[in-house]
PDB file of C-alpha atoms in Angstrom:
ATOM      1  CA  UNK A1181      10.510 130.674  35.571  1.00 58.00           C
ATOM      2  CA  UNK A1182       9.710 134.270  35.161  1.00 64.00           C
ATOM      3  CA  UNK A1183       6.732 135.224  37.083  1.00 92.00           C
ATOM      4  CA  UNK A1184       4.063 136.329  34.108  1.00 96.00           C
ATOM      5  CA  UNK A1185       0.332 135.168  34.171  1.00 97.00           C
ATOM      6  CA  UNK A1186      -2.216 136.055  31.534  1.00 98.00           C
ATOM      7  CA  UNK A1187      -5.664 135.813  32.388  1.00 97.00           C
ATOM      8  CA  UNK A1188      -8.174 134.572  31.265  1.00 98.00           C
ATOM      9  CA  UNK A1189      -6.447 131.463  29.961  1.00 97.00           C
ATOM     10  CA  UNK A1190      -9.082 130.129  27.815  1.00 97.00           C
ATOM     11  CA  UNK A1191     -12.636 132.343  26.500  1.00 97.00           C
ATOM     12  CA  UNK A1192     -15.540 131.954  24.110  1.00 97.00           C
ATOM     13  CA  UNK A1193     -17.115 135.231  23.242  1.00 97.00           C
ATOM     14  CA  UNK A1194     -19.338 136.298  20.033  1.00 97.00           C
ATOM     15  CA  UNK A1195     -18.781 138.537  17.169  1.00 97.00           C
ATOM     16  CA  UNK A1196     -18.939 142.240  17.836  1.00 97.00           C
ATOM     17  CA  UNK A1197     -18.547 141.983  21.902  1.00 96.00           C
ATOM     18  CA  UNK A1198     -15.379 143.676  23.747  1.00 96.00           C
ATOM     19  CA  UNK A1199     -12.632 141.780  25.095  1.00 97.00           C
ATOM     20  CA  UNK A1200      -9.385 142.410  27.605  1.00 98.00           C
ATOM     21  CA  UNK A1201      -6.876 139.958  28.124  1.00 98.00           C
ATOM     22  CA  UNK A1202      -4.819 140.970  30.912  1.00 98.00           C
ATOM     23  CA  UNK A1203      -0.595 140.139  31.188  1.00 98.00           C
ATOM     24  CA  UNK A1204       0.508 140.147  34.734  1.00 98.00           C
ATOM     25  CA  UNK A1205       4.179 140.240  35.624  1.00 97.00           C
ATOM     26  CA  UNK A1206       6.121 140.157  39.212  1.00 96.00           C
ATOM     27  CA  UNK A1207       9.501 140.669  37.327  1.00 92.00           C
ATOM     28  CA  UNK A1208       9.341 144.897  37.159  1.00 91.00           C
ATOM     29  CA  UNK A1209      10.723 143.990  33.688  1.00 91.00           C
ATOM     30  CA  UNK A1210      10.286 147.297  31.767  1.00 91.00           C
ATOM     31  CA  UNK A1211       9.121 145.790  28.521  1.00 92.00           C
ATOM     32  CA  UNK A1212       6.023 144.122  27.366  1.00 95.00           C
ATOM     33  CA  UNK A1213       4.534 142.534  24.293  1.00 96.00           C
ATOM     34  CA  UNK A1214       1.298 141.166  23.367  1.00 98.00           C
ATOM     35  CA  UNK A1215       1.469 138.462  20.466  1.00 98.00           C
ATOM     36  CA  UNK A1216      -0.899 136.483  18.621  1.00 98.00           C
ATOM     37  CA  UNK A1217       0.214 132.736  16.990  1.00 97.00           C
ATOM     38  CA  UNK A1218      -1.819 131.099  14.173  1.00 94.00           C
ATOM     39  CA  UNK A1219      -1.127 128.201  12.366  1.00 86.00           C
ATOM     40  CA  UNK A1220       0.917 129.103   9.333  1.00 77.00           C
ATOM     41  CA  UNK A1221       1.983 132.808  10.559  1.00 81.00           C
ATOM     42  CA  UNK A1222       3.979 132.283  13.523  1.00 87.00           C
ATOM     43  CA  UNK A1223       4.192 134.714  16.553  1.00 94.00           C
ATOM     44  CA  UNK A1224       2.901 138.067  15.257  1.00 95.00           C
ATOM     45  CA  UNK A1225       3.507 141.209  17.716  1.00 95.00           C
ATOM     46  CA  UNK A1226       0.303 143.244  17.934  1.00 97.00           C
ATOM     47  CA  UNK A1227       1.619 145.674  19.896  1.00 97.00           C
ATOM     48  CA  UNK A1228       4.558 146.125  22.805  1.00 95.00           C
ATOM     49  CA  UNK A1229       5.589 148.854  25.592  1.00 95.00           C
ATOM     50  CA  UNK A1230       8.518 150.145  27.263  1.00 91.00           C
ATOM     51  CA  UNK A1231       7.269 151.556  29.876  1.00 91.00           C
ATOM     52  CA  UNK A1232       4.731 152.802  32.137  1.00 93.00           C
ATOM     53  CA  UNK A1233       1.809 154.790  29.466  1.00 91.00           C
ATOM     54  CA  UNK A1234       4.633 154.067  26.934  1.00 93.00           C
ATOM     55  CA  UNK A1235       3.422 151.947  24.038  1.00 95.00           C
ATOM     56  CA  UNK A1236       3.757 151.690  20.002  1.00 93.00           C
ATOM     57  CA  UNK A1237       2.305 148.855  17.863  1.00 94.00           C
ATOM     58  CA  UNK A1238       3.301 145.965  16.371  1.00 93.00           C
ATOM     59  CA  UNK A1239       3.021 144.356  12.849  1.00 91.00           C
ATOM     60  CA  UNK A1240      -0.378 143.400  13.831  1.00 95.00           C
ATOM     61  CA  UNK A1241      -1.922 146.193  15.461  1.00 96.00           C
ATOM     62  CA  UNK A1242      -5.397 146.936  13.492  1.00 96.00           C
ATOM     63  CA  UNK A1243      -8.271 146.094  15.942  1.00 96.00           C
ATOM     64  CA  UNK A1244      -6.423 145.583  18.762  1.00 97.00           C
ATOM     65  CA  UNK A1245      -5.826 148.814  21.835  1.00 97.00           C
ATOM     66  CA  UNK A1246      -3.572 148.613  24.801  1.00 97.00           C
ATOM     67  CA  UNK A1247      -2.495 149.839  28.183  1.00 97.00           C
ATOM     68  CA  UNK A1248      -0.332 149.701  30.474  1.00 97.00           C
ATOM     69  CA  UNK A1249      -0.850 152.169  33.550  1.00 95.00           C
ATOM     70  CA  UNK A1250       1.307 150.001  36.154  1.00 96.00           C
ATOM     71  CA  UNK A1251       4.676 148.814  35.282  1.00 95.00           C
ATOM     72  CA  UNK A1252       2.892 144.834  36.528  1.00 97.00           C
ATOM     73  CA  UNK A1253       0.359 144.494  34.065  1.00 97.00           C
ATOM     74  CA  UNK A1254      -0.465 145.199  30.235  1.00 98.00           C
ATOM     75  CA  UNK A1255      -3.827 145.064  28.927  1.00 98.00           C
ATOM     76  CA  UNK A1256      -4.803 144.153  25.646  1.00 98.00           C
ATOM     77  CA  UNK A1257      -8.385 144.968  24.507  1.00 98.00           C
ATOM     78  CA  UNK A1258     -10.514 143.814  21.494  1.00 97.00           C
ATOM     79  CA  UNK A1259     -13.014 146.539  20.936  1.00 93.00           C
ATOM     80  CA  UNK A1260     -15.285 144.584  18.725  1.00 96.00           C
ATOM     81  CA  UNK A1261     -13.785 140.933  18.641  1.00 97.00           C
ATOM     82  CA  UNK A1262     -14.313 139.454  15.185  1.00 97.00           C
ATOM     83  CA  UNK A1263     -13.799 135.931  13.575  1.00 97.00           C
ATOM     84  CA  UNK A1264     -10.183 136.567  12.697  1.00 96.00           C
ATOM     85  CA  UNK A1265      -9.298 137.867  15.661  1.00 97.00           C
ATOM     86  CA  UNK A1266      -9.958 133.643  16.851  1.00 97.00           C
ATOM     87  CA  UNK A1267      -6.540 132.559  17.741  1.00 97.00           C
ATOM     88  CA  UNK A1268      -3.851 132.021  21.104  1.00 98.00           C
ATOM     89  CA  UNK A1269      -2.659 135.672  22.521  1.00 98.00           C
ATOM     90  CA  UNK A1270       1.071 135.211  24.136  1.00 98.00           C
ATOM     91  CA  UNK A1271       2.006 138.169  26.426  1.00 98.00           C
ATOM     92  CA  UNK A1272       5.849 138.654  26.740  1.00 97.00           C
ATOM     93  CA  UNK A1273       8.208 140.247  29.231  1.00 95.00           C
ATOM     94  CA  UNK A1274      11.738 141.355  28.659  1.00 92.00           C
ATOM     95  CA  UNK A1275      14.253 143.650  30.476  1.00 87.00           C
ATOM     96  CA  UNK A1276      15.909 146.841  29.238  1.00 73.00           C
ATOM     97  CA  UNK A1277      18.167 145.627  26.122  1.00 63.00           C
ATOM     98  CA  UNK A1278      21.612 146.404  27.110  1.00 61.00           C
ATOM     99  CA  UNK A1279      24.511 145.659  24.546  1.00 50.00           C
ATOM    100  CA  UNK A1280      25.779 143.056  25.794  1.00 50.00           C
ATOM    101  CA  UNK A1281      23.415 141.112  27.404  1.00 67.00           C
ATOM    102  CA  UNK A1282      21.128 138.470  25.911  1.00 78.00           C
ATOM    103  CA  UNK A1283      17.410 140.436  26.911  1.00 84.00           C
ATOM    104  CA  UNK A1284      15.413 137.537  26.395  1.00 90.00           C
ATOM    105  CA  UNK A1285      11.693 137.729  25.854  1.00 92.00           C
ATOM    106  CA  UNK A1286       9.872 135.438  28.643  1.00 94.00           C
ATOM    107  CA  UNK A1287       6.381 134.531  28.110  1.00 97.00           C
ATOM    108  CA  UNK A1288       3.288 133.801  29.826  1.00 97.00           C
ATOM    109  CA  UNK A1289       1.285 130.716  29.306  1.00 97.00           C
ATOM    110  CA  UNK A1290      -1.289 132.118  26.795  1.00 97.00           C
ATOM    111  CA  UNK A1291      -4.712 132.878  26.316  1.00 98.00           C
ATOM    112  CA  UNK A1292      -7.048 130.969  23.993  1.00 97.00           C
ATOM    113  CA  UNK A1293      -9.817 133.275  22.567  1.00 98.00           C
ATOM    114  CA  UNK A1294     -12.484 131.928  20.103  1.00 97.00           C
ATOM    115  CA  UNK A1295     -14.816 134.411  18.460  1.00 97.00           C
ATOM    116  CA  UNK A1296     -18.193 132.830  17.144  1.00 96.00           C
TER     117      UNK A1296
ATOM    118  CA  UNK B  32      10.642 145.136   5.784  1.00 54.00           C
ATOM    119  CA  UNK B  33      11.391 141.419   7.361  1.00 68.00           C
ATOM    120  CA  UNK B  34      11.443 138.330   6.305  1.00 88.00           C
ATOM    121  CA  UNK B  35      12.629 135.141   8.004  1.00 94.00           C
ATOM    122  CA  UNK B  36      12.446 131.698   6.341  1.00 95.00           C
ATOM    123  CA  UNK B  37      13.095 128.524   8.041  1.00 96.00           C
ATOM    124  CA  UNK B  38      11.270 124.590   7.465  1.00 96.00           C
ATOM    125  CA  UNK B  39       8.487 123.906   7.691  1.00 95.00           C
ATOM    126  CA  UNK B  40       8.815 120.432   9.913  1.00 96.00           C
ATOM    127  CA  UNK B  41      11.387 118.100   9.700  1.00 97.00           C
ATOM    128  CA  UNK B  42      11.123 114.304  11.056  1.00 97.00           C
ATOM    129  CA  UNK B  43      14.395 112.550  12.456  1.00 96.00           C
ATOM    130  CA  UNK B  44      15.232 109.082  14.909  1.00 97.00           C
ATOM    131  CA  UNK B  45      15.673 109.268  18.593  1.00 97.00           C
ATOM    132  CA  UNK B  46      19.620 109.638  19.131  1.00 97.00           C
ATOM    133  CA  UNK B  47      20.781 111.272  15.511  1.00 97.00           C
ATOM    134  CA  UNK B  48      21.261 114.573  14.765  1.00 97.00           C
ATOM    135  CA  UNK B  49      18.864 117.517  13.083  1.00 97.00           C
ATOM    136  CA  UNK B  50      20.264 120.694  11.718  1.00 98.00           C
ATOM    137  CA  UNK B  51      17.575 123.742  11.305  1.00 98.00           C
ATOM    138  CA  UNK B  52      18.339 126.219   8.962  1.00 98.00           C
ATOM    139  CA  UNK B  53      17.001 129.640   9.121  1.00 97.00           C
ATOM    140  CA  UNK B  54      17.531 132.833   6.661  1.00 97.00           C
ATOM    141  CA  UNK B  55      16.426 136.333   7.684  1.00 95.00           C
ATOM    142  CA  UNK B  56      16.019 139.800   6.294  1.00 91.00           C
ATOM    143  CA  UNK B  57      15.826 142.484   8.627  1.00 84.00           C
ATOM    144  CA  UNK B  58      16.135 146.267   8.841  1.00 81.00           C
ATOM    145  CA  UNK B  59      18.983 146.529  11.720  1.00 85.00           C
ATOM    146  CA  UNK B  60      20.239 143.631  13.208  1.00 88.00           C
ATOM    147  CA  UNK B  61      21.043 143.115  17.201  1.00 87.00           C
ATOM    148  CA  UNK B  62      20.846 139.326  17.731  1.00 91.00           C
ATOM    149  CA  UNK B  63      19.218 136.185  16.971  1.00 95.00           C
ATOM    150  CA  UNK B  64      17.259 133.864  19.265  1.00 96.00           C
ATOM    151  CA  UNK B  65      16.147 129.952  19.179  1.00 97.00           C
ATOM    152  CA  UNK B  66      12.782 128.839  20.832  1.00 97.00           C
ATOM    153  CA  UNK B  67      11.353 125.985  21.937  1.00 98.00           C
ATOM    154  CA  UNK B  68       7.545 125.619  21.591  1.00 97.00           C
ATOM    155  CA  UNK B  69       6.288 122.262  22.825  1.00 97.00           C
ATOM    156  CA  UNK B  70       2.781 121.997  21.000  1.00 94.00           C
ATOM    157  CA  UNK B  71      -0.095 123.893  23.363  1.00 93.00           C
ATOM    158  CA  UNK B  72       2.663 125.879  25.582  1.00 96.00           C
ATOM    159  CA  UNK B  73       4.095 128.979  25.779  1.00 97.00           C
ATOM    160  CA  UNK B  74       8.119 129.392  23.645  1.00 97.00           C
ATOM    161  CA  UNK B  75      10.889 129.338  26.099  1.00 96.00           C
ATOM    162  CA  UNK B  76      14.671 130.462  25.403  1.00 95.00           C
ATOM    163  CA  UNK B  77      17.085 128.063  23.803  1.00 95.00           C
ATOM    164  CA  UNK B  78      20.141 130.121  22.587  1.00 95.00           C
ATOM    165  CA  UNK B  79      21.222 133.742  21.685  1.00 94.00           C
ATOM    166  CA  UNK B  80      23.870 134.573  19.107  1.00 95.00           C
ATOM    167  CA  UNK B  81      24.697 138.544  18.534  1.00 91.00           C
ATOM    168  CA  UNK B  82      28.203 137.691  16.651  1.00 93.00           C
ATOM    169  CA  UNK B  83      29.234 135.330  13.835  1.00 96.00           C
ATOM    170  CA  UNK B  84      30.315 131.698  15.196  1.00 96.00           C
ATOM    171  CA  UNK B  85      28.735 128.855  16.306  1.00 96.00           C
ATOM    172  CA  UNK B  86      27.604 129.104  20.378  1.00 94.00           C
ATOM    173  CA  UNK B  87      27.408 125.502  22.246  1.00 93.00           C
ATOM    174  CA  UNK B  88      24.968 124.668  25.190  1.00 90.00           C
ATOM    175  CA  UNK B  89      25.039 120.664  25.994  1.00 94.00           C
ATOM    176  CA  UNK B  90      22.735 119.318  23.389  1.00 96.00           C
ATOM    177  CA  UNK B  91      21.773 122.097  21.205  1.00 96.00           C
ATOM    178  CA  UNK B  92      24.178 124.495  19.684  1.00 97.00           C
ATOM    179  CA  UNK B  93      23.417 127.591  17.399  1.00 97.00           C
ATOM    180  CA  UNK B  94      25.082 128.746  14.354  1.00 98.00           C
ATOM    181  CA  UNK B  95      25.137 132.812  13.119  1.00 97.00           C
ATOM    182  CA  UNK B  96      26.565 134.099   9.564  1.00 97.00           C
ATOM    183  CA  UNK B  97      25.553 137.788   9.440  1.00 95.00           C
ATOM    184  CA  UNK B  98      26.879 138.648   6.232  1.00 94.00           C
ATOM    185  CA  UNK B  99      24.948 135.603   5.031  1.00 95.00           C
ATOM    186  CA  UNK B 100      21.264 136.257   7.315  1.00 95.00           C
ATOM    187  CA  UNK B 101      22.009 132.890   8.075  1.00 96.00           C
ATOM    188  CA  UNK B 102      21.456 130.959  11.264  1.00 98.00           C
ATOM    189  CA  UNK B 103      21.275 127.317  12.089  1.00 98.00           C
ATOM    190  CA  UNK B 104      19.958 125.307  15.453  1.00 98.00           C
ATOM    191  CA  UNK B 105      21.822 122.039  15.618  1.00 98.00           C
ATOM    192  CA  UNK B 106      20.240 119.313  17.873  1.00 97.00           C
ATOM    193  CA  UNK B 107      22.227 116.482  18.953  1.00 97.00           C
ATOM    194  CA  UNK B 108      21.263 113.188  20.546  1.00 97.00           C
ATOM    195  CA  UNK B 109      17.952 114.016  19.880  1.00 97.00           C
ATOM    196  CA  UNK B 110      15.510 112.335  22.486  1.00 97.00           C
ATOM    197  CA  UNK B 111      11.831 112.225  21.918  1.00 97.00           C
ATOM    198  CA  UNK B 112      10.983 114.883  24.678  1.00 97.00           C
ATOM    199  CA  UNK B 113      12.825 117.039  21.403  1.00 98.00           C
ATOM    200  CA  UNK B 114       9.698 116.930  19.939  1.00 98.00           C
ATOM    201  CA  UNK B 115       8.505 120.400  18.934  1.00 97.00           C
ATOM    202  CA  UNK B 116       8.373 123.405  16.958  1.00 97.00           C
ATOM    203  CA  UNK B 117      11.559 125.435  17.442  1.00 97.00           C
ATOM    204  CA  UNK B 118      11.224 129.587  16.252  1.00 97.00           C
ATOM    205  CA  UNK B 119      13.703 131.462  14.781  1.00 96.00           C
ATOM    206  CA  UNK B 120      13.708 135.240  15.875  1.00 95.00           C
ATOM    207  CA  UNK B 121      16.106 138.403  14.550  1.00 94.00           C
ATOM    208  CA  UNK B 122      16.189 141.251  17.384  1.00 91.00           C
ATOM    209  CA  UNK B 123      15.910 144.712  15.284  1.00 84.00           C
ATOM    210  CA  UNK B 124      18.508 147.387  16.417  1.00 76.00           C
ATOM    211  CA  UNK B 125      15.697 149.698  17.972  1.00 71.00           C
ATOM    212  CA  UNK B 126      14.051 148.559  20.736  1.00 66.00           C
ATOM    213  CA  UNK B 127      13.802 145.015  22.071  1.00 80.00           C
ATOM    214  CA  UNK B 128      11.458 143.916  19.190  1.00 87.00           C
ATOM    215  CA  UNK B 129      11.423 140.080  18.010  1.00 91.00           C
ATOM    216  CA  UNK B 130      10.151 139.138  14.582  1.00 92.00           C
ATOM    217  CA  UNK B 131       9.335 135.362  14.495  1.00 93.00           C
ATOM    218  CA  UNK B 132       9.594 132.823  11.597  1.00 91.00           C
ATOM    219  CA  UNK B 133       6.768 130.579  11.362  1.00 93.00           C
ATOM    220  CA  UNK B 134       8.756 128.119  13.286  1.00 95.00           C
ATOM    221  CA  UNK B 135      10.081 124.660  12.570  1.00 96.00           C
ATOM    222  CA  UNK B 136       8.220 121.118  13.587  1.00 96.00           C
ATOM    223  CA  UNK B 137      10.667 118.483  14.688  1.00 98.00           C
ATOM    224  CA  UNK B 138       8.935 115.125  15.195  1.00 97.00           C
ATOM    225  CA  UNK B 139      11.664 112.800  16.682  1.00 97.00           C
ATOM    226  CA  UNK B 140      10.704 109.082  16.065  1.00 96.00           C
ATOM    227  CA  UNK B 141      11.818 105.923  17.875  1.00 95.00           C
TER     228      UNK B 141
END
């Protein structure tokens, strides 16, 4: 299994607090993602890097910043969690996309957030 | 814009065989992936198809039409441990970005 831990795995917080989830990987894979699943809309990306300070957002991005200062760990931060921000965050890891290799996105275990 | 389609959950008995169909729109195309998500885990890798033709892996083989956006994940011998929602997901041609259908529940029964 591909080394990636998110952290926390599970948190309760209330409506208008800040909140970082943290993706940890031992992989030096060069790109990261942060996603969000609820039921009925899939995986949604909120937003990815590839590389080092290097990052651009996802479908999802609105209320949600990142950063990534070490090439190990992406950061995604809630700046005023709200209600419908409540849902499971997936981090992803994936190597450099070559042509002709697969590239596969691996993910960490996921991180449960509830917003009261 | 994107748009992937695929069922919504699909029941079938413990040694048959379950076909999952899965249509996509995407701007640029570079490859399709199958996931497994057993319910309250994280999706892991089944199968990667970048050209047209159907790609075998023991159990499970995958299906790609690209002049069609059309993709299938074919699971055979299905055992109960099958149980789960499997995700559909076009690679874009820039960058390494997935988009995800909303996935597909399988509930295998005895």
């Amino acid at each position: 299994d591909a080394g990636i831990t998110q952290s926390p795995r599970h948190k309760v917080t209330e409506t208008g607090t800040p909140v970082t989830l943290r993706c940890h990987q031992t992989e030096n894979h060069r790109y990261m993602y942060w996603y969000r699943q609820d039921p009925g809309h899939g995986l949604r990306l909120i937003h990815y890097s590839y590389g080092v300070k290097d990052t651009d957002k996802g479908e999802v991005s609105d209320g949600y910043s990142v950063s990534r200062s070490k090439t190990e760990d992406f950061l995604l931060t809630l700046e005023s969690a709200t209600s419908s921000q409540t849902s499971v965050y997936f981090c992803a890891i994936s190597e450099f996309q070559g042509r002709s290799s697969y590239n596969e996105q691996f993910f960490g275990p996921g991180t449960r957030l509830t917003v009261l | 814009g994107q748009n992937i389609d695929q069922p919504t959950e699909m029941t079938a008995t413990e040694g048959a065989i379950v076909q999952i169909n899965c249509t996509y729109q995407t701007s640029g195309f570079n490859g399709l992936f199958w996931y497994q998500q057993h319910a309250g885990e994280a999706p892991t890798f089944l199968s990667y198809n970048v050209l047209d033709g159907l790609e075998e892996k023991g159990r499970f083989s995958s299906f790609l039409s690209r002049s069609k956006g059309y993709s299938y994940l074919l699971l055979k011998e299905l055992q109960m441990k099958d149980s789960a929602s499997y995700l559909c997901a076009p690679r874009g041609a820039a960058g390494n970005k997935l988009t995800f259908g909303g996935g597909t529940r399988v509930l295998v029964k005895p």
